Coordinates of C-alpha atoms and ligand atoms in Angstrom, one line a residue:
M768 CA 0.0 0.0 0.2
K769 CA 1.5 3.6 -1.0
L770 CA 1.9 6.3 1.5
L771 CA -0.2 9.0 1.8
I772 CA 0.5 12.5 2.0
I773 CA -2.3 15.4 2.5
A774 CA -2.1 18.6 2.1
N775 CA -5.0 20.5 3.8
W776 CA -4.5 24.1 2.4
K777 CA -7.6 25.1 4.5
M778 CA -8.3 28.6 3.4
N779 CA -5.9 29.0 1.1
P780 CA -4.3 30.8 -0.9
Q781 CA -6.4 33.9 -1.6
S782 CA -6.7 33.2 -5.7
L783 CA -6.6 30.6 -8.2
Q784 CA -3.1 32.1 -10.2
E785 CA -2.0 31.2 -6.8
A786 CA -3.4 28.0 -6.0
K787 CA -2.5 27.0 -9.6
R788 CA 1.2 27.9 -9.2
I789 CA 1.8 25.9 -5.6
F790 CA -0.3 22.5 -7.1
D791 CA 2.2 22.5 -10.7
S792 CA 4.8 23.1 -8.7
I793 CA 4.2 20.4 -6.2
K794 CA 3.4 18.1 -9.3
R795 CA 6.8 19.0 -10.7
G796 CA 8.5 18.3 -7.6
V797 CA 6.8 14.5 -6.9
R798 CA 6.5 13.9 -10.6
N799 CA 9.4 10.8 -10.0
I800 CA 8.5 9.2 -6.3
K801 CA 6.1 6.4 -6.7
N802 CA 5.3 4.9 -3.5
V803 CA 3.8 8.2 -2.1
E804 CA 0.1 9.5 -3.0
V805 CA 0.3 13.2 -3.0
V806 CA -3.2 14.3 -2.3
I807 CA -4.0 18.2 -2.4
C808 CA -6.9 19.0 -0.8
P809 CA -7.7 23.1 -1.9
P810 CA -10.8 24.7 -0.9
F811 CA -14.0 23.9 -3.0
I812 CA -13.4 26.7 -5.6
F813 CA -10.5 25.6 -6.7
M814 CA -10.7 21.8 -7.2
P815 CA -12.0 22.2 -10.6
S816 CA -9.0 24.1 -12.4
V817 CA -6.5 23.9 -10.1
G818 CA -4.9 21.8 -12.2
R819 CA -5.0 18.2 -13.8
Q820 CA -4.5 15.2 -11.5
T821 CA -1.6 12.7 -12.1
P822 CA -0.9 8.7 -11.2
N823 CA 0.7 10.0 -8.1
V824 CA -1.1 13.4 -7.2
K825 CA -5.0 13.3 -6.4
I826 CA -7.7 15.8 -5.5
G827 CA -9.3 15.9 -2.2
A828 CA -12.3 17.9 -0.1
Q829 CA -11.4 19.6 2.7
N830 CA -15.4 19.0 4.0
V831 CA -18.7 17.6 2.3
F832 CA -22.5 17.5 3.3
W833 CA -24.1 14.2 4.1
E834 CA -27.2 14.7 1.8
E835 CA -27.4 14.2 -1.9
K836 CA -29.0 17.1 -3.4
G837 CA -31.3 19.6 -2.8
A838 CA -32.6 22.8 -0.7
Y839 CA -29.2 23.1 1.7
T840 CA -27.4 26.3 0.7
G841 CA -24.1 27.0 0.7
E842 CA -23.1 22.8 0.9
I843 CA -21.5 20.6 -1.3
S844 CA -22.4 17.0 -1.7
P845 CA -20.3 14.0 -2.1
E846 CA -21.9 13.3 -5.5
M847 CA -20.7 16.5 -6.9
L848 CA -17.7 15.4 -5.4
K849 CA -17.3 12.3 -7.3
N850 CA -18.4 13.7 -10.6
S851 CA -15.6 16.7 -10.3
G852 CA -12.7 14.0 -10.1
C853 CA -12.3 14.5 -6.2
Q854 CA -11.4 11.2 -4.9
Y855 CA -10.8 12.0 -1.0
V856 CA -12.4 13.7 1.6
I857 CA -10.9 14.8 4.7
V858 CA -13.8 14.6 7.3
G859 CA -14.4 15.3 10.9
H860 CA -11.4 18.0 10.7
S861 CA -11.0 19.6 14.1
E862 CA -11.3 23.1 12.6
R863 CA -14.3 22.2 11.9
R864 CA -15.8 21.1 14.8
K865 CA -14.8 24.1 16.6
Y866 CA -15.5 26.5 14.3
F867 CA -18.8 24.6 12.9
T868 CA -20.0 22.7 15.8
E869 CA -19.9 19.4 14.3
T870 CA -20.5 16.4 16.5
D871 CA -19.3 13.0 16.4
E872 CA -22.9 12.6 15.0
I873 CA -22.4 15.0 12.2
V874 CA -19.3 13.3 11.3
N875 CA -20.8 9.9 11.4
K876 CA -23.8 10.8 8.8
K877 CA -20.9 12.3 6.6
L878 CA -18.3 9.6 7.1
K879 CA -21.6 7.2 5.8
K880 CA -22.1 9.1 3.0
I881 CA -18.9 9.3 1.5
I882 CA -18.5 5.2 1.7
E883 CA -21.4 5.0 -0.2
T884 CA -20.3 7.4 -3.1
K885 CA -17.0 5.9 -3.2
L886 CA -15.0 8.3 -2.3
I887 CA -11.7 7.7 0.2
P888 CA -12.7 9.4 3.7
V889 CA -10.0 10.4 5.5
L890 CA -11.2 10.7 9.0
C891 CA -9.7 13.0 11.5
I892 CA -9.8 12.5 15.5
G893 CA -7.8 13.9 18.2
E894 CA -8.0 15.3 21.9
T895 CA -7.6 19.0 23.1
Q896 CA -4.4 19.8 25.3
E897 CA -6.7 19.7 28.4
E898 CA -8.2 16.2 27.7
R899 CA -4.4 15.3 27.1
N900 CA -3.2 17.4 30.4
K901 CA -6.6 15.0 32.0
V902 CA -4.9 11.6 30.7
K903 CA -8.0 11.2 28.6
T904 CA -6.5 11.0 25.1
E905 CA -7.7 7.0 25.4
T906 CA -11.3 7.4 26.4
I907 CA -11.8 10.2 24.1
L908 CA -10.4 8.4 20.7
K909 CA -12.0 5.5 21.4
R910 CA -15.3 7.7 21.9
Q911 CA -14.7 9.1 19.0
I912 CA -14.4 6.6 16.5
E913 CA -17.0 4.9 18.1
L914 CA -19.6 7.2 17.6
V915 CA -18.3 8.3 14.2
L916 CA -18.3 4.6 12.6
K917 CA -21.7 4.1 14.3
E918 CA -23.4 1.5 11.9
V919 CA -20.8 2.0 8.9
S920 CA -22.1 -0.5 7.1
G921 CA -19.5 -2.1 4.5
L922 CA -16.4 -1.6 6.3
K923 CA -15.5 -5.1 5.1
F924 CA -15.0 -3.8 1.6
Q925 CA -13.8 -0.4 2.4
A926 CA -11.2 -0.7 5.3
S927 CA -8.7 -0.9 3.2
R928 CA -10.2 2.5 1.6
L929 CA -10.6 4.2 5.3
C930 CA -8.1 6.6 6.5
I931 CA -7.5 7.7 10.0
A932 CA -5.9 10.9 10.6
Y933 CA -4.5 11.6 14.0
E934 CA -4.9 14.5 14.9
P935 CA -4.0 15.7 18.4
I936 CA -5.8 19.4 18.4
W937 CA -2.8 20.7 20.6
A938 CA -0.5 19.9 17.9
I939 CA -2.6 21.5 15.0
G940 CA -0.8 25.1 14.1
T941 CA 1.3 25.5 17.5
G942 CA 4.8 24.0 15.7
K943 CA 4.6 21.8 19.0
P944 CA 4.2 18.1 17.4
C945 CA 3.4 15.5 19.0
D946 CA 6.4 13.5 19.7
V947 CA 7.0 10.2 17.0
E948 CA 6.7 7.5 20.0
E949 CA 3.3 8.8 21.3
A950 CA 1.9 8.9 17.9
Q951 CA 3.2 5.2 17.4
K952 CA 1.5 4.2 20.9
I953 CA -1.7 6.2 19.4
G954 CA -1.2 4.3 15.6
L955 CA -1.4 1.2 17.8
L956 CA -4.3 1.9 19.8
I957 CA -6.3 3.0 17.2
R958 CA -5.7 -0.4 15.6
K959 CA -6.5 -2.1 18.9
I960 CA -10.4 -0.3 19.4
I961 CA -11.1 -1.2 15.3
S962 CA -9.8 -4.5 16.1
K963 CA -12.7 -4.9 18.7
L964 CA -15.5 -2.8 16.7
Y965 CA -14.8 -4.7 13.7
S966 CA -12.1 -7.8 13.5
R967 CA -8.2 -7.4 13.6
P968 CA -7.7 -8.0 9.8
I969 CA -9.8 -5.0 9.2
S970 CA -8.0 -3.4 12.0
Q971 CA -4.7 -4.1 9.8
K972 CA -6.0 -2.6 6.6
L973 CA -6.8 0.9 7.0
R974 CA -4.6 3.7 6.9
I975 CA -3.2 5.3 9.9
L976 CA -2.1 9.2 9.3
Y977 CA -0.3 11.4 11.6
G978 CA -1.4 15.9 11.9
G979 CA -0.1 17.9 13.3
S980 CA 3.0 21.0 12.7
V981 CA 4.4 18.7 10.7
N982 CA 8.0 19.8 8.4
S983 CA 10.4 18.3 6.4
K984 CA 12.6 17.5 9.9
N985 CA 10.2 15.4 11.4
A986 CA 8.1 14.0 9.0
A987 CA 10.4 10.8 8.5
G988 CA 9.5 10.0 11.9
Y989 CA 6.4 9.4 11.8
I990 CA 7.1 6.9 9.0
K991 CA 9.9 5.2 9.3
E992 CA 10.2 4.9 13.1
A993 CA 6.4 5.4 14.3
R994 CA 5.3 3.1 11.1
L995 CA 2.7 5.4 10.1
Q996 CA 1.1 5.1 7.0
G997 CA 0.9 8.8 5.9
L998 CA 0.6 12.7 7.0
L999 CA -1.1 14.9 7.1
V1000 CA 0.1 18.2 6.5
G1001 CA -1.0 21.6 6.8
G1002 CA 0.6 24.8 7.1
A1003 CA 3.7 23.4 5.8
S1004 CA 1.6 22.1 2.6
L1005 CA 1.6 25.6 1.1
K1006 CA 4.8 26.2 0.8
A1007 CA 5.8 23.5 -2.5
K1008 CA 9.5 23.2 -1.7
E1009 CA 8.9 22.7 1.5
F1010 CA 5.8 20.2 1.1
I1011 CA 7.8 18.4 -1.6
K1012 CA 10.5 17.7 0.5
I1013 CA 8.1 16.1 3.4
V1014 CA 7.1 13.6 0.5
R1015 CA 10.8 13.0 -0.6
V1016 CA 11.8 12.4 2.9
V1017 CA 9.1 9.9 3.4
S1018 CA 9.5 8.2 0.0
Ligands
PEP2410 C1 -4.0 20.1 10.0 O1 -4.6 21.2 9.7 O2 -4.7 19.2 9.5 C2 -2.6 20.4 10.6 C3 -2.1 19.0 10.7 O3 -2.3 21.5 10.1 P1 -0.8 21.9 10.3 O4 0.1 21.2 9.5 O5 -0.7 23.7 10.2 O6 -0.2 21.6 11.9

């Protein structure tokens, strides 16, 4: 299975011209890297025109709505994403949970629709600093996974497609990444939770990613030492040179 390096551009950059420039540079920079799948998640408005996908550079979305169509002003459906060539969808990002009060129940609805539409979900989970201080990380992650995967049918067939990104909230955009050993422990914990919920073979198939202040200096540790299957990169993914370096050091 290929490593997965996802660029979450969030609400950046401010013009299509700049988006195209970053996209093109990344595409050129990773052109010869075959063992990594790079997924660029631009804002919706740039998705159709940011550039063409290649065998190793795909387009993903930062969010999606759970209904198929209809009177939902301002929303984007899974089918629209699929029809515009998008393959991956980030779901449950902590910024959406914080600013748009997305609950685990909402994330569950979205996840089901993403799976039904045969898009690849990148499910984000993670604890706050306060929860971590209270040594509640394990409980929080377990609860998030259980609620979000509730009644997710067909997981047997989708398990190898499901990606879970451990994104500790205290590490996102703070410049304070999680220790490699801690990320490794959490990776094993996630597999254990999935194994109990479903089965061991299923838990072995899914890809587990780390996200939170990843840069070209710390990236390799999460893949080569912690043995995770990918990274979710925010800030550093908008600097083409730095992002290319991240992809190179893990490849
Ligand atoms: C993110 O937004 O998912 C993220 C990990 O951001 P950053 O890399 O900037 O911490």
